[in-house]
Amino acid sequence: MTEAPHLSNDPAGGDWTDRMEQAVLDAAVERAPALGWNGRMVRAACAAHGLSRGDEELLFPNGARDLAALLSRRHDDRAMAALAGVDPKSLKIRERIARAVSERMEAGAADLEATRRCAAFLALPTNVDLGLQLAWETADLLWNWAGDTATDWNHYSKRAILSGILIPALTMRWFDGREAADAFVARRIENVMAFEKWKAGKDFDAPLRKMTDALSRMRYGAKSET
């Protein structure tokens, strides 16, 4: 394998790597509508910048999966840039989430044809794990922007729920249009708000306390104080 010299001993190699990754991603976005999101597209995008096979393997060891992750994170960055001018505290929580999801959908729509090809790629059984990971990353960014400070299990449940909204919402935006996607998001947020209201009256720590008490009795032979 041919190693790119600028990646080995050049102190600025990291900067070069970042720039080249983004340049290749630009080329991939241009070529994906005709070639699809696959190895052939990766090779064509790399060749457009004079990269050898060795350079390609060094920069993108996972091929089209690596470029799919770069595209998703580019769209995350676009969404966060758009949200930077919005004060989340001026909005109700459901409005914050709706606005955040909307900005993320439109960030991807700017590369619509390439994004469609990438979405189809991530829907393949061999790539579902990556799609779930990327949805979680996006959900985390959006909840952080919305002001979520939870550190207990709510931190994870909120991101899991939003990931479950994002995946179908983004798919609808790419293939069915903005109106259908916005309507879907509005319905799902209503469901989330109903769940949060129900959850507020529940004691989810009770099972853990019961287990702790049982273990304490087994160890010390007496009921622990509560």
PDB file of C-alpha atoms in Angstrom, residues 15-208:
ATOM      1  CA  ASP A  15      -5.145  19.624   8.510  1.00  0.00           C
ATOM      2  CA  TRP A  16      -4.384  18.181   5.085  1.00  0.00           C
ATOM      3  CA  THR A  17      -6.407  15.097   5.939  1.00  0.00           C
ATOM      4  CA  ASP A  18      -9.425  17.137   6.988  1.00  0.00           C
ATOM      5  CA  ARG A  19      -9.254  19.283   3.864  1.00  0.00           C
ATOM      6  CA  MET A  20      -8.869  16.284   1.580  1.00  0.00           C
ATOM      7  CA  GLU A  21     -11.723  14.406   3.254  1.00  0.00           C
ATOM      8  CA  GLN A  22     -14.021  17.359   2.638  1.00  0.00           C
ATOM      9  CA  ALA A  23     -12.786  17.779  -0.927  1.00  0.00           C
ATOM     10  CA  VAL A  24     -13.422  14.118  -1.684  1.00  0.00           C
ATOM     11  CA  LEU A  25     -16.829  14.410  -0.030  1.00  0.00           C
ATOM     12  CA  ASP A  26     -17.646  17.320  -2.371  1.00  0.00           C
ATOM     13  CA  ALA A  27     -16.681  15.125  -5.318  1.00  0.00           C
ATOM     14  CA  ALA A  28     -18.754  12.248  -3.926  1.00  0.00           C
ATOM     15  CA  VAL A  29     -21.822  14.475  -3.596  1.00  0.00           C
ATOM     16  CA  GLU A  30     -21.413  15.465  -7.245  1.00  0.00           C
ATOM     17  CA  ARG A  31     -21.016  11.874  -8.469  1.00  0.00           C
ATOM     18  CA  ALA A  32     -23.449   9.993  -6.227  1.00  0.00           C
ATOM     19  CA  PRO A  33     -26.588  10.848  -8.268  1.00  0.00           C
ATOM     20  CA  ALA A  34     -25.112   9.043 -11.287  1.00  0.00           C
ATOM     21  CA  LEU A  35     -23.020   6.347  -9.588  1.00  0.00           C
ATOM     22  CA  GLY A  36     -24.889   5.636  -6.366  1.00  0.00           C
ATOM     23  CA  TRP A  37     -23.317   5.535  -2.901  1.00  0.00           C
ATOM     24  CA  ASN A  38     -20.834   2.689  -3.240  1.00  0.00           C
ATOM     25  CA  GLY A  39     -17.215   1.747  -3.790  1.00  0.00           C
ATOM     26  CA  ARG A  40     -17.261   2.897  -7.388  1.00  0.00           C
ATOM     27  CA  MET A  41     -18.346   6.351  -6.263  1.00  0.00           C
ATOM     28  CA  VAL A  42     -15.572   6.450  -3.643  1.00  0.00           C
ATOM     29  CA  ARG A  43     -12.936   5.540  -6.248  1.00  0.00           C
ATOM     30  CA  ALA A  44     -14.209   8.175  -8.687  1.00  0.00           C
ATOM     31  CA  ALA A  45     -14.311  10.872  -6.000  1.00  0.00           C
ATOM     32  CA  CYS A  46     -10.772  10.045  -4.854  1.00  0.00           C
ATOM     33  CA  ALA A  47      -9.451   9.893  -8.420  1.00  0.00           C
ATOM     34  CA  ALA A  48     -10.884  13.362  -9.036  1.00  0.00           C
ATOM     35  CA  HIS A  49      -8.312  14.640  -6.535  1.00  0.00           C
ATOM     36  CA  GLY A  50      -5.432  12.517  -7.787  1.00  0.00           C
ATOM     37  CA  LEU A  51      -5.467  10.081  -4.879  1.00  0.00           C
ATOM     38  CA  SER A  52      -3.940   6.661  -5.416  1.00  0.00           C
ATOM     39  CA  ARG A  53      -5.543   3.461  -4.180  1.00  0.00           C
ATOM     40  CA  GLY A  54      -3.193   3.559  -1.226  1.00  0.00           C
ATOM     41  CA  ASP A  55      -4.235   7.100  -0.324  1.00  0.00           C
ATOM     42  CA  GLU A  56      -7.883   6.107  -0.678  1.00  0.00           C
ATOM     43  CA  GLU A  57      -7.460   3.163   1.683  1.00  0.00           C
ATOM     44  CA  LEU A  58      -5.603   5.365   4.153  1.00  0.00           C
ATOM     45  CA  LEU A  59      -8.218   8.127   4.177  1.00  0.00           C
ATOM     46  CA  PHE A  60     -11.307   5.934   3.854  1.00  0.00           C
ATOM     47  CA  PRO A  61     -10.532   2.464   5.216  1.00  0.00           C
ATOM     48  CA  ASN A  62     -14.270   1.721   5.369  1.00  0.00           C
ATOM     49  CA  GLY A  63     -14.965   3.132   1.935  1.00  0.00           C
ATOM     50  CA  ALA A  64     -18.482   4.422   1.347  1.00  0.00           C
ATOM     51  CA  ARG A  65     -19.316   4.058   5.057  1.00  0.00           C
ATOM     52  CA  ASP A  66     -16.673   6.638   5.943  1.00  0.00           C
ATOM     53  CA  LEU A  67     -18.030   9.077   3.376  1.00  0.00           C
ATOM     54  CA  ALA A  68     -21.591   8.473   4.624  1.00  0.00           C
ATOM     55  CA  ALA A  69     -20.472   9.439   8.125  1.00  0.00           C
ATOM     56  CA  LEU A  70     -18.733  12.550   6.792  1.00  0.00           C
ATOM     57  CA  LEU A  71     -21.880  13.571   4.908  1.00  0.00           C
ATOM     58  CA  SER A  72     -24.106  13.118   7.959  1.00  0.00           C
ATOM     59  CA  ARG A  73     -21.740  15.154  10.135  1.00  0.00           C
ATOM     60  CA  ARG A  74     -21.542  17.870   7.473  1.00  0.00           C
ATOM     61  CA  HIS A  75     -25.328  18.092   7.589  1.00  0.00           C
ATOM     62  CA  ASP A  76     -25.198  18.183  11.397  1.00  0.00           C
ATOM     63  CA  ASP A  77     -22.774  21.117  11.188  1.00  0.00           C
ATOM     64  CA  ARG A  78     -25.049  22.952   8.757  1.00  0.00           C
ATOM     65  CA  ALA A  79     -28.035  22.452  11.025  1.00  0.00           C
ATOM     66  CA  MET A  80     -26.148  23.689  14.078  1.00  0.00           C
ATOM     67  CA  ALA A  81     -24.940  26.748  12.145  1.00  0.00           C
ATOM     68  CA  ALA A  82     -28.554  27.541  11.234  1.00  0.00           C
ATOM     69  CA  LEU A  83     -29.655  27.036  14.843  1.00  0.00           C
ATOM     70  CA  ALA A  84     -26.880  29.259  16.183  1.00  0.00           C
ATOM     71  CA  GLY A  85     -29.023  32.314  15.433  1.00  0.00           C
ATOM     72  CA  VAL A  86     -32.000  30.944  17.386  1.00  0.00           C
ATOM     73  CA  ASP A  87     -32.397  31.346  21.146  1.00  0.00           C
ATOM     74  CA  PRO A  88     -33.860  28.010  22.280  1.00  0.00           C
ATOM     75  CA  LYS A  89     -35.060  29.605  25.520  1.00  0.00           C
ATOM     76  CA  SER A  90     -37.481  31.701  23.486  1.00  0.00           C
ATOM     77  CA  LEU A  91     -39.269  28.535  22.379  1.00  0.00           C
ATOM     78  CA  LYS A  92     -41.301  25.890  24.158  1.00  0.00           C
ATOM     79  CA  ILE A  93     -39.582  22.525  24.332  1.00  0.00           C
ATOM     80  CA  ARG A  94     -41.728  20.978  21.590  1.00  0.00           C
ATOM     81  CA  GLU A  95     -41.000  24.016  19.398  1.00  0.00           C
ATOM     82  CA  ARG A  96     -37.278  23.622  20.025  1.00  0.00           C
ATOM     83  CA  ILE A  97     -37.286  20.013  18.914  1.00  0.00           C
ATOM     84  CA  ALA A  98     -39.485  20.723  15.906  1.00  0.00           C
ATOM     85  CA  ARG A  99     -37.200  23.588  14.856  1.00  0.00           C
ATOM     86  CA  ALA A 100     -34.054  21.534  15.388  1.00  0.00           C
ATOM     87  CA  VAL A 101     -35.351  18.571  13.392  1.00  0.00           C
ATOM     88  CA  SER A 102     -36.570  20.895  10.627  1.00  0.00           C
ATOM     89  CA  GLU A 103     -33.156  22.543  10.285  1.00  0.00           C
ATOM     90  CA  ARG A 104     -31.483  19.142  10.172  1.00  0.00           C
ATOM     91  CA  MET A 105     -33.837  17.946   7.458  1.00  0.00           C
ATOM     92  CA  GLU A 106     -33.196  21.045   5.347  1.00  0.00           C
ATOM     93  CA  ALA A 107     -29.439  20.749   5.843  1.00  0.00           C
ATOM     94  CA  GLY A 108     -29.533  17.368   4.149  1.00  0.00           C
ATOM     95  CA  ALA A 109     -31.990  18.525   1.483  1.00  0.00           C
ATOM     96  CA  ALA A 110     -29.334  20.905   0.158  1.00  0.00           C
ATOM     97  CA  ASP A 111     -27.586  17.787  -1.231  1.00  0.00           C
ATOM     98  CA  LEU A 112     -30.861  16.041  -1.984  1.00  0.00           C
ATOM     99  CA  GLU A 113     -29.902  13.600  -4.743  1.00  0.00           C
ATOM    100  CA  ALA A 114     -26.664  12.531  -3.059  1.00  0.00           C
ATOM    101  CA  THR A 115     -28.428  12.347   0.306  1.00  0.00           C
ATOM    102  CA  ARG A 116     -31.044  10.025  -1.169  1.00  0.00           C
ATOM    103  CA  ARG A 117     -28.335   7.687  -2.429  1.00  0.00           C
ATOM    104  CA  CYS A 118     -26.600   7.787   0.944  1.00  0.00           C
ATOM    105  CA  ALA A 119     -29.870   7.089   2.788  1.00  0.00           C
ATOM    106  CA  ALA A 120     -30.475   4.032   0.596  1.00  0.00           C
ATOM    107  CA  PHE A 121     -26.924   2.877   1.344  1.00  0.00           C
ATOM    108  CA  LEU A 122     -27.447   3.251   5.110  1.00  0.00           C
ATOM    109  CA  ALA A 123     -30.701   1.300   4.882  1.00  0.00           C
ATOM    110  CA  LEU A 124     -28.843  -1.821   3.733  1.00  0.00           C
ATOM    111  CA  PRO A 125     -28.658  -4.512   6.453  1.00  0.00           C
ATOM    112  CA  THR A 126     -24.857  -4.290   6.539  1.00  0.00           C
ATOM    113  CA  ASN A 127     -25.005  -0.533   7.226  1.00  0.00           C
ATOM    114  CA  VAL A 128     -27.945  -0.217   9.629  1.00  0.00           C
ATOM    115  CA  ASP A 129     -25.549  -0.058  12.587  1.00  0.00           C
ATOM    116  CA  LEU A 130     -23.877   3.018  11.119  1.00  0.00           C
ATOM    117  CA  GLY A 131     -27.225   4.647  10.377  1.00  0.00           C
ATOM    118  CA  LEU A 132     -28.305   4.179  14.003  1.00  0.00           C
ATOM    119  CA  GLN A 133     -25.002   5.576  15.282  1.00  0.00           C
ATOM    120  CA  LEU A 134     -25.275   8.662  13.087  1.00  0.00           C
ATOM    121  CA  ALA A 135     -28.905   9.240  14.108  1.00  0.00           C
ATOM    122  CA  TRP A 136     -27.847   9.069  17.765  1.00  0.00           C
ATOM    123  CA  GLU A 137     -25.070  11.614  17.148  1.00  0.00           C
ATOM    124  CA  THR A 138     -27.556  13.968  15.508  1.00  0.00           C
ATOM    125  CA  ALA A 139     -30.103  13.508  18.302  1.00  0.00           C
ATOM    126  CA  ASP A 140     -27.426  14.295  20.886  1.00  0.00           C
ATOM    127  CA  LEU A 141     -26.462  17.530  19.128  1.00  0.00           C
ATOM    128  CA  LEU A 142     -30.085  18.637  18.795  1.00  0.00           C
ATOM    129  CA  TRP A 143     -30.937  17.901  22.418  1.00  0.00           C
ATOM    130  CA  ASN A 144     -27.818  19.726  23.592  1.00  0.00           C
ATOM    131  CA  TRP A 145     -28.870  22.755  21.541  1.00  0.00           C
ATOM    132  CA  ALA A 146     -32.372  22.507  23.026  1.00  0.00           C
ATOM    133  CA  GLY A 147     -30.843  22.853  26.491  1.00  0.00           C
ATOM    134  CA  ASP A 148     -31.128  19.308  27.791  1.00  0.00           C
ATOM    135  CA  THR A 149     -28.990  18.912  30.916  1.00  0.00           C
ATOM    136  CA  ALA A 150     -30.185  15.477  32.060  1.00  0.00           C
ATOM    137  CA  THR A 151     -27.406  13.193  33.274  1.00  0.00           C
ATOM    138  CA  ASP A 152     -29.524  10.230  34.420  1.00  0.00           C
ATOM    139  CA  TRP A 153     -31.309   7.663  32.266  1.00  0.00           C
ATOM    140  CA  ASN A 154     -33.416  10.513  30.792  1.00  0.00           C
ATOM    141  CA  HIS A 155     -30.312  11.627  28.891  1.00  0.00           C
ATOM    142  CA  TYR A 156     -30.340   8.351  26.988  1.00  0.00           C
ATOM    143  CA  SER A 157     -34.098   7.914  26.680  1.00  0.00           C
ATOM    144  CA  LYS A 158     -34.489  11.369  25.115  1.00  0.00           C
ATOM    145  CA  ARG A 159     -31.841  10.633  22.517  1.00  0.00           C
ATOM    146  CA  ALA A 160     -33.244   7.206  21.800  1.00  0.00           C
ATOM    147  CA  ILE A 161     -36.720   8.647  21.280  1.00  0.00           C
ATOM    148  CA  LEU A 162     -35.448  11.468  19.069  1.00  0.00           C
ATOM    149  CA  SER A 163     -33.351   9.011  17.056  1.00  0.00           C
ATOM    150  CA  GLY A 164     -36.557   7.069  16.476  1.00  0.00           C
ATOM    151  CA  ILE A 165     -38.149  10.231  15.115  1.00  0.00           C
ATOM    152  CA  LEU A 166     -35.172  11.342  13.053  1.00  0.00           C
ATOM    153  CA  ILE A 167     -34.637   8.199  10.999  1.00  0.00           C
ATOM    154  CA  PRO A 168     -38.138   8.049   9.472  1.00  0.00           C
ATOM    155  CA  ALA A 169     -38.438  11.857   9.345  1.00  0.00           C
ATOM    156  CA  LEU A 170     -35.245  12.247   7.352  1.00  0.00           C
ATOM    157  CA  THR A 171     -36.250   9.392   5.064  1.00  0.00           C
ATOM    158  CA  MET A 172     -39.619  11.034   4.432  1.00  0.00           C
ATOM    159  CA  ARG A 173     -37.937  14.373   3.743  1.00  0.00           C
ATOM    160  CA  TRP A 174     -35.613  12.860   1.154  1.00  0.00           C
ATOM    161  CA  PHE A 175     -38.246  10.800  -0.656  1.00  0.00           C
ATOM    162  CA  ASP A 176     -41.700  12.271   0.118  1.00  0.00           C
ATOM    163  CA  GLY A 177     -40.950  15.973   0.514  1.00  0.00           C
ATOM    164  CA  ARG A 178     -40.946  18.585   3.254  1.00  0.00           C
ATOM    165  CA  GLU A 179     -44.678  18.777   3.901  1.00  0.00           C
ATOM    166  CA  ALA A 180     -45.029  15.073   4.643  1.00  0.00           C
ATOM    167  CA  ALA A 181     -41.930  15.086   6.837  1.00  0.00           C
ATOM    168  CA  ASP A 182     -43.027  18.147   8.849  1.00  0.00           C
ATOM    169  CA  ALA A 183     -46.454  16.604   9.455  1.00  0.00           C
ATOM    170  CA  PHE A 184     -44.843  13.357  10.619  1.00  0.00           C
ATOM    171  CA  VAL A 185     -42.522  15.206  13.017  1.00  0.00           C
ATOM    172  CA  ALA A 186     -45.433  17.203  14.482  1.00  0.00           C
ATOM    173  CA  ARG A 187     -47.372  13.997  15.197  1.00  0.00           C
ATOM    174  CA  ARG A 188     -44.409  12.246  16.751  1.00  0.00           C
ATOM    175  CA  ILE A 189     -43.558  15.208  18.994  1.00  0.00           C
ATOM    176  CA  GLU A 190     -47.112  15.127  20.337  1.00  0.00           C
ATOM    177  CA  ASN A 191     -46.536  11.469  21.195  1.00  0.00           C
ATOM    178  CA  VAL A 192     -43.269  12.334  22.936  1.00  0.00           C
ATOM    179  CA  MET A 193     -44.915  15.073  24.994  1.00  0.00           C
ATOM    180  CA  ALA A 194     -47.635  12.650  26.059  1.00  0.00           C
ATOM    181  CA  PHE A 195     -44.965  10.129  27.073  1.00  0.00           C
ATOM    182  CA  GLU A 196     -43.044  12.764  29.051  1.00  0.00           C
ATOM    183  CA  LYS A 197     -46.244  13.727  30.897  1.00  0.00           C
ATOM    184  CA  TRP A 198     -46.918  10.081  31.725  1.00  0.00           C
ATOM    185  CA  LYS A 199     -43.324   9.505  32.768  1.00  0.00           C
ATOM    186  CA  ALA A 200     -43.366  12.474  35.172  1.00  0.00           C
ATOM    187  CA  GLY A 201     -45.642  10.574  37.545  1.00  0.00           C
ATOM    188  CA  LYS A 202     -43.568   7.397  37.608  1.00  0.00           C
ATOM    189  CA  ASP A 203     -40.817   6.350  39.980  1.00  0.00           C
ATOM    190  CA  PHE A 204     -38.298   4.645  37.701  1.00  0.00           C
ATOM    191  CA  ASP A 205     -35.735   4.316  40.496  1.00  0.00           C
ATOM    192  CA  ALA A 206     -37.995   1.998  42.488  1.00  0.00           C
ATOM    193  CA  PRO A 207     -36.784  -1.267  40.861  1.00  0.00           C
ATOM    194  CA  LEU A 208     -33.175  -0.275  41.526  1.00  0.00           C
TER     195      LEU A 208
END
